[in-house]
PDB file of C-alpha atoms in Angstrom:
ATOM      1  CA  MET A   1     -12.414 -11.940  13.515  1.00  0.00           C
ATOM      2  CA  GLY A   2     -13.172 -15.648  13.227  1.00  0.00           C
ATOM      3  CA  SER A   3     -10.225 -17.819  12.256  1.00  0.00           C
ATOM      4  CA  ILE A   4      -7.754 -14.965  12.275  1.00  0.00           C
ATOM      5  CA  ASN A   5      -4.903 -15.727  14.650  1.00  0.00           C
ATOM      6  CA  SER A   6      -2.429 -13.169  13.363  1.00  0.00           C
ATOM      7  CA  TYR A   7      -2.303 -10.073  11.184  1.00  0.00           C
ATOM      8  CA  LYS A   8      -0.689 -12.378   8.604  1.00  0.00           C
ATOM      9  CA  ASP A   9      -4.073 -14.102   8.218  1.00  0.00           C
ATOM     10  CA  LEU A  10      -5.711 -10.851   7.085  1.00  0.00           C
ATOM     11  CA  HIS A  11      -6.298 -10.597   3.336  1.00  0.00           C
ATOM     12  CA  ILE A  12      -5.744  -6.847   3.497  1.00  0.00           C
ATOM     13  CA  TRP A  13      -2.270  -7.430   4.947  1.00  0.00           C
ATOM     14  CA  GLN A  14      -1.460 -10.148   2.380  1.00  0.00           C
ATOM     15  CA  LYS A  15      -2.629  -7.892  -0.463  1.00  0.00           C
ATOM     16  CA  GLY A  16      -0.521  -5.082   1.000  1.00  0.00           C
ATOM     17  CA  ILE A  17       2.596  -7.249   0.917  1.00  0.00           C
ATOM     18  CA  PHE A  18       1.844  -8.240  -2.681  1.00  0.00           C
ATOM     19  CA  LEU A  19       1.450  -4.549  -3.551  1.00  0.00           C
ATOM     20  CA  VAL A  20       4.837  -3.709  -1.990  1.00  0.00           C
ATOM     21  CA  VAL A  21       6.552  -6.361  -4.115  1.00  0.00           C
ATOM     22  CA  LYS A  22       4.881  -5.060  -7.291  1.00  0.00           C
ATOM     23  CA  VAL A  23       5.834  -1.468  -6.452  1.00  0.00           C
ATOM     24  CA  TYR A  24       9.477  -2.370  -5.807  1.00  0.00           C
ATOM     25  CA  LYS A  25       9.637  -4.121  -9.179  1.00  0.00           C
ATOM     26  CA  LEU A  26       8.002  -1.147 -10.920  1.00  0.00           C
ATOM     27  CA  VAL A  27      10.438   1.446  -9.569  1.00  0.00           C
ATOM     28  CA  LYS A  28      13.553  -0.591 -10.451  1.00  0.00           C
ATOM     29  CA  SER A  29      13.611   1.117 -13.834  1.00  0.00           C
ATOM     30  CA  PHE A  30      13.405   4.657 -12.443  1.00  0.00           C
ATOM     31  CA  PRO A  31      16.394   6.951 -13.108  1.00  0.00           C
ATOM     32  CA  GLN A  32      19.304   6.472 -10.701  1.00  0.00           C
ATOM     33  CA  GLU A  33      19.182  10.126  -9.636  1.00  0.00           C
ATOM     34  CA  GLU A  34      15.678   9.483  -8.275  1.00  0.00           C
ATOM     35  CA  LEU A  35      16.878   6.711  -5.957  1.00  0.00           C
ATOM     36  CA  TYR A  36      16.821   8.932  -2.860  1.00  0.00           C
ATOM     37  CA  ALA A  37      13.940  11.124  -3.977  1.00  0.00           C
ATOM     38  CA  LEU A  38      10.685   9.956  -5.541  1.00  0.00           C
ATOM     39  CA  THR A  39      11.738   6.288  -5.701  1.00  0.00           C
ATOM     40  CA  SER A  40      12.409   6.272  -1.970  1.00  0.00           C
ATOM     41  CA  GLN A  41       9.130   8.031  -1.190  1.00  0.00           C
ATOM     42  CA  ILE A  42       7.165   5.563  -3.302  1.00  0.00           C
ATOM     43  CA  LYS A  43       8.779   2.593  -1.571  1.00  0.00           C
ATOM     44  CA  ARG A  44       8.147   4.062   1.886  1.00  0.00           C
ATOM     45  CA  ALA A  45       4.494   4.786   1.091  1.00  0.00           C
ATOM     46  CA  ALA A  46       4.007   1.219  -0.146  1.00  0.00           C
ATOM     47  CA  VAL A  47       5.709  -0.340   2.883  1.00  0.00           C
ATOM     48  CA  THR A  48       3.602   1.676   5.331  1.00  0.00           C
ATOM     49  CA  ILE A  49       0.395   0.090   4.032  1.00  0.00           C
ATOM     50  CA  PRO A  50       0.862  -3.456   5.397  1.00  0.00           C
ATOM     51  CA  SER A  51       3.000  -2.109   8.250  1.00  0.00           C
ATOM     52  CA  ASN A  52       0.133  -0.018   9.616  1.00  0.00           C
ATOM     53  CA  ILE A  53      -2.289  -2.902   9.172  1.00  0.00           C
ATOM     54  CA  SER A  54      -0.060  -5.125  11.300  1.00  0.00           C
ATOM     55  CA  GLU A  55       0.532  -2.396  13.869  1.00  0.00           C
ATOM     56  CA  GLY A  56      -3.185  -1.678  14.167  1.00  0.00           C
ATOM     57  CA  TYR A  57      -3.937  -5.370  14.593  1.00  0.00           C
ATOM     58  CA  GLY A  58      -1.376  -5.516  17.389  1.00  0.00           C
ATOM     59  CA  ARG A  59      -3.075  -2.737  19.331  1.00  0.00           C
ATOM     60  CA  ASN A  60      -5.909  -5.137  20.264  1.00  0.00           C
ATOM     61  CA  THR A  61      -8.757  -2.624  20.096  1.00  0.00           C
ATOM     62  CA  ASP A  62     -11.118  -2.068  17.192  1.00  0.00           C
ATOM     63  CA  LYS A  63     -10.871   1.715  17.600  1.00  0.00           C
ATOM     64  CA  SER A  64      -7.083   1.695  17.409  1.00  0.00           C
ATOM     65  CA  PHE A  65      -7.097  -0.816  14.556  1.00  0.00           C
ATOM     66  CA  SER A  66      -9.543   1.398  12.659  1.00  0.00           C
ATOM     67  CA  HIS A  67      -7.219   4.370  13.146  1.00  0.00           C
ATOM     68  CA  PHE A  68      -4.281   2.461  11.647  1.00  0.00           C
ATOM     69  CA  LEU A  69      -6.455   1.319   8.748  1.00  0.00           C
ATOM     70  CA  ASP A  70      -7.190   5.004   8.085  1.00  0.00           C
ATOM     71  CA  ILE A  71      -3.437   5.637   7.972  1.00  0.00           C
ATOM     72  CA  SER A  72      -2.996   2.734   5.537  1.00  0.00           C
ATOM     73  CA  ARG A  73      -5.720   4.175   3.330  1.00  0.00           C
ATOM     74  CA  GLY A  74      -3.950   7.536   3.380  1.00  0.00           C
ATOM     75  CA  SER A  75      -0.718   5.811   2.354  1.00  0.00           C
ATOM     76  CA  LEU A  76      -2.549   4.215  -0.566  1.00  0.00           C
ATOM     77  CA  ASN A  77      -3.625   7.672  -1.744  1.00  0.00           C
ATOM     78  CA  GLU A  78      -0.088   8.961  -1.280  1.00  0.00           C
ATOM     79  CA  LEU A  79       1.328   6.028  -3.245  1.00  0.00           C
ATOM     80  CA  GLU A  80      -1.136   6.505  -6.086  1.00  0.00           C
ATOM     81  CA  THR A  81      -0.320  10.222  -6.298  1.00  0.00           C
ATOM     82  CA  GLN A  82       3.420   9.547  -6.365  1.00  0.00           C
ATOM     83  CA  LEU A  83       3.021   6.966  -9.116  1.00  0.00           C
ATOM     84  CA  ILE A  84       0.963   9.398 -11.184  1.00  0.00           C
ATOM     85  CA  ILE A  85       3.744  11.965 -10.741  1.00  0.00           C
ATOM     86  CA  ALA A  86       6.342   9.384 -11.793  1.00  0.00           C
ATOM     87  CA  LYS A  87       4.295   8.586 -14.897  1.00  0.00           C
ATOM     88  CA  GLU A  88       3.938  12.267 -15.763  1.00  0.00           C
ATOM     89  CA  LEU A  89       7.714  12.659 -15.386  1.00  0.00           C
ATOM     90  CA  GLU A  90       8.092   9.704 -17.778  1.00  0.00           C
ATOM     91  CA  PHE A  91       9.914   7.527 -15.222  1.00  0.00           C
ATOM     92  CA  ILE A  92       7.557   4.656 -15.960  1.00  0.00           C
ATOM     93  CA  SER A  93       8.024   2.629 -19.111  1.00  0.00           C
ATOM     94  CA  ASP A  94       6.150  -0.549 -18.170  1.00  0.00           C
ATOM     95  CA  PHE A  95       2.563   0.642 -18.426  1.00  0.00           C
ATOM     96  CA  ASP A  96       1.117  -2.833 -17.888  1.00  0.00           C
ATOM     97  CA  SER A  97       2.816  -3.032 -14.483  1.00  0.00           C
ATOM     98  CA  TYR A  98       1.833   0.569 -13.727  1.00  0.00           C
ATOM     99  CA  ASN A  99      -1.828  -0.165 -14.477  1.00  0.00           C
ATOM    100  CA  GLU A 100      -1.650  -3.396 -12.465  1.00  0.00           C
ATOM    101  CA  VAL A 101      -0.318  -1.492  -9.442  1.00  0.00           C
ATOM    102  CA  LEU A 102      -3.033   1.160  -9.777  1.00  0.00           C
ATOM    103  CA  SER A 103      -5.644  -1.623  -9.879  1.00  0.00           C
ATOM    104  CA  LEU A 104      -4.107  -3.207  -6.787  1.00  0.00           C
ATOM    105  CA  ILE A 105      -4.254   0.159  -5.010  1.00  0.00           C
ATOM    106  CA  THR A 106      -7.956   0.476  -5.845  1.00  0.00           C
ATOM    107  CA  GLU A 107      -8.663  -3.092  -4.747  1.00  0.00           C
ATOM    108  CA  GLU A 108      -6.711  -2.687  -1.502  1.00  0.00           C
ATOM    109  CA  SER A 109      -8.522   0.553  -0.745  1.00  0.00           C
ATOM    110  CA  LYS A 110     -11.918  -1.123  -1.193  1.00  0.00           C
ATOM    111  CA  MET A 111     -10.855  -4.038   1.005  1.00  0.00           C
ATOM    112  CA  ILE A 112      -9.612  -1.706   3.747  1.00  0.00           C
ATOM    113  CA  ASN A 113     -12.847   0.328   3.557  1.00  0.00           C
ATOM    114  CA  ALA A 114     -14.971  -2.810   3.927  1.00  0.00           C
ATOM    115  CA  PHE A 115     -12.849  -4.158   6.772  1.00  0.00           C
ATOM    116  CA  SER A 116     -12.891  -0.798   8.537  1.00  0.00           C
ATOM    117  CA  LYS A 117     -16.700  -0.661   8.342  1.00  0.00           C
ATOM    118  CA  THR A 118     -16.831  -4.130   9.906  1.00  0.00           C
ATOM    119  CA  LEU A 119     -14.689  -2.938  12.815  1.00  0.00           C
ATOM    120  CA  LYS A 120     -16.855   0.133  13.380  1.00  0.00           C
ATOM    121  CA  ASN A 121     -20.086  -1.909  13.518  1.00  0.00           C
TER     122      ASN A 121
END
């Protein structure tokens, strides 16, 4: 892993943290009655992305790390699906932020895929 001394040095982890912040800002405008429903699920899905990256890094084996990257990738898909649902339910009014988050999800997914392939080789 070269000059990587901590999971915090990983770009995929840093991008995951950035994504969490963007998601939290996006869901602030959701209806109050959704606070413990879809809003909560969206936040949890977002938080699990960098969390699983850091946990996988801490396992100290490429196989285990790869497994946790797969979980992060699944959480990205879950997050994207939940955001699409929120848009369809008209909970989202800031479409620029929505599109930015979807782009970040795509970018993070590509980065995780590339990193995962590196671990498997």
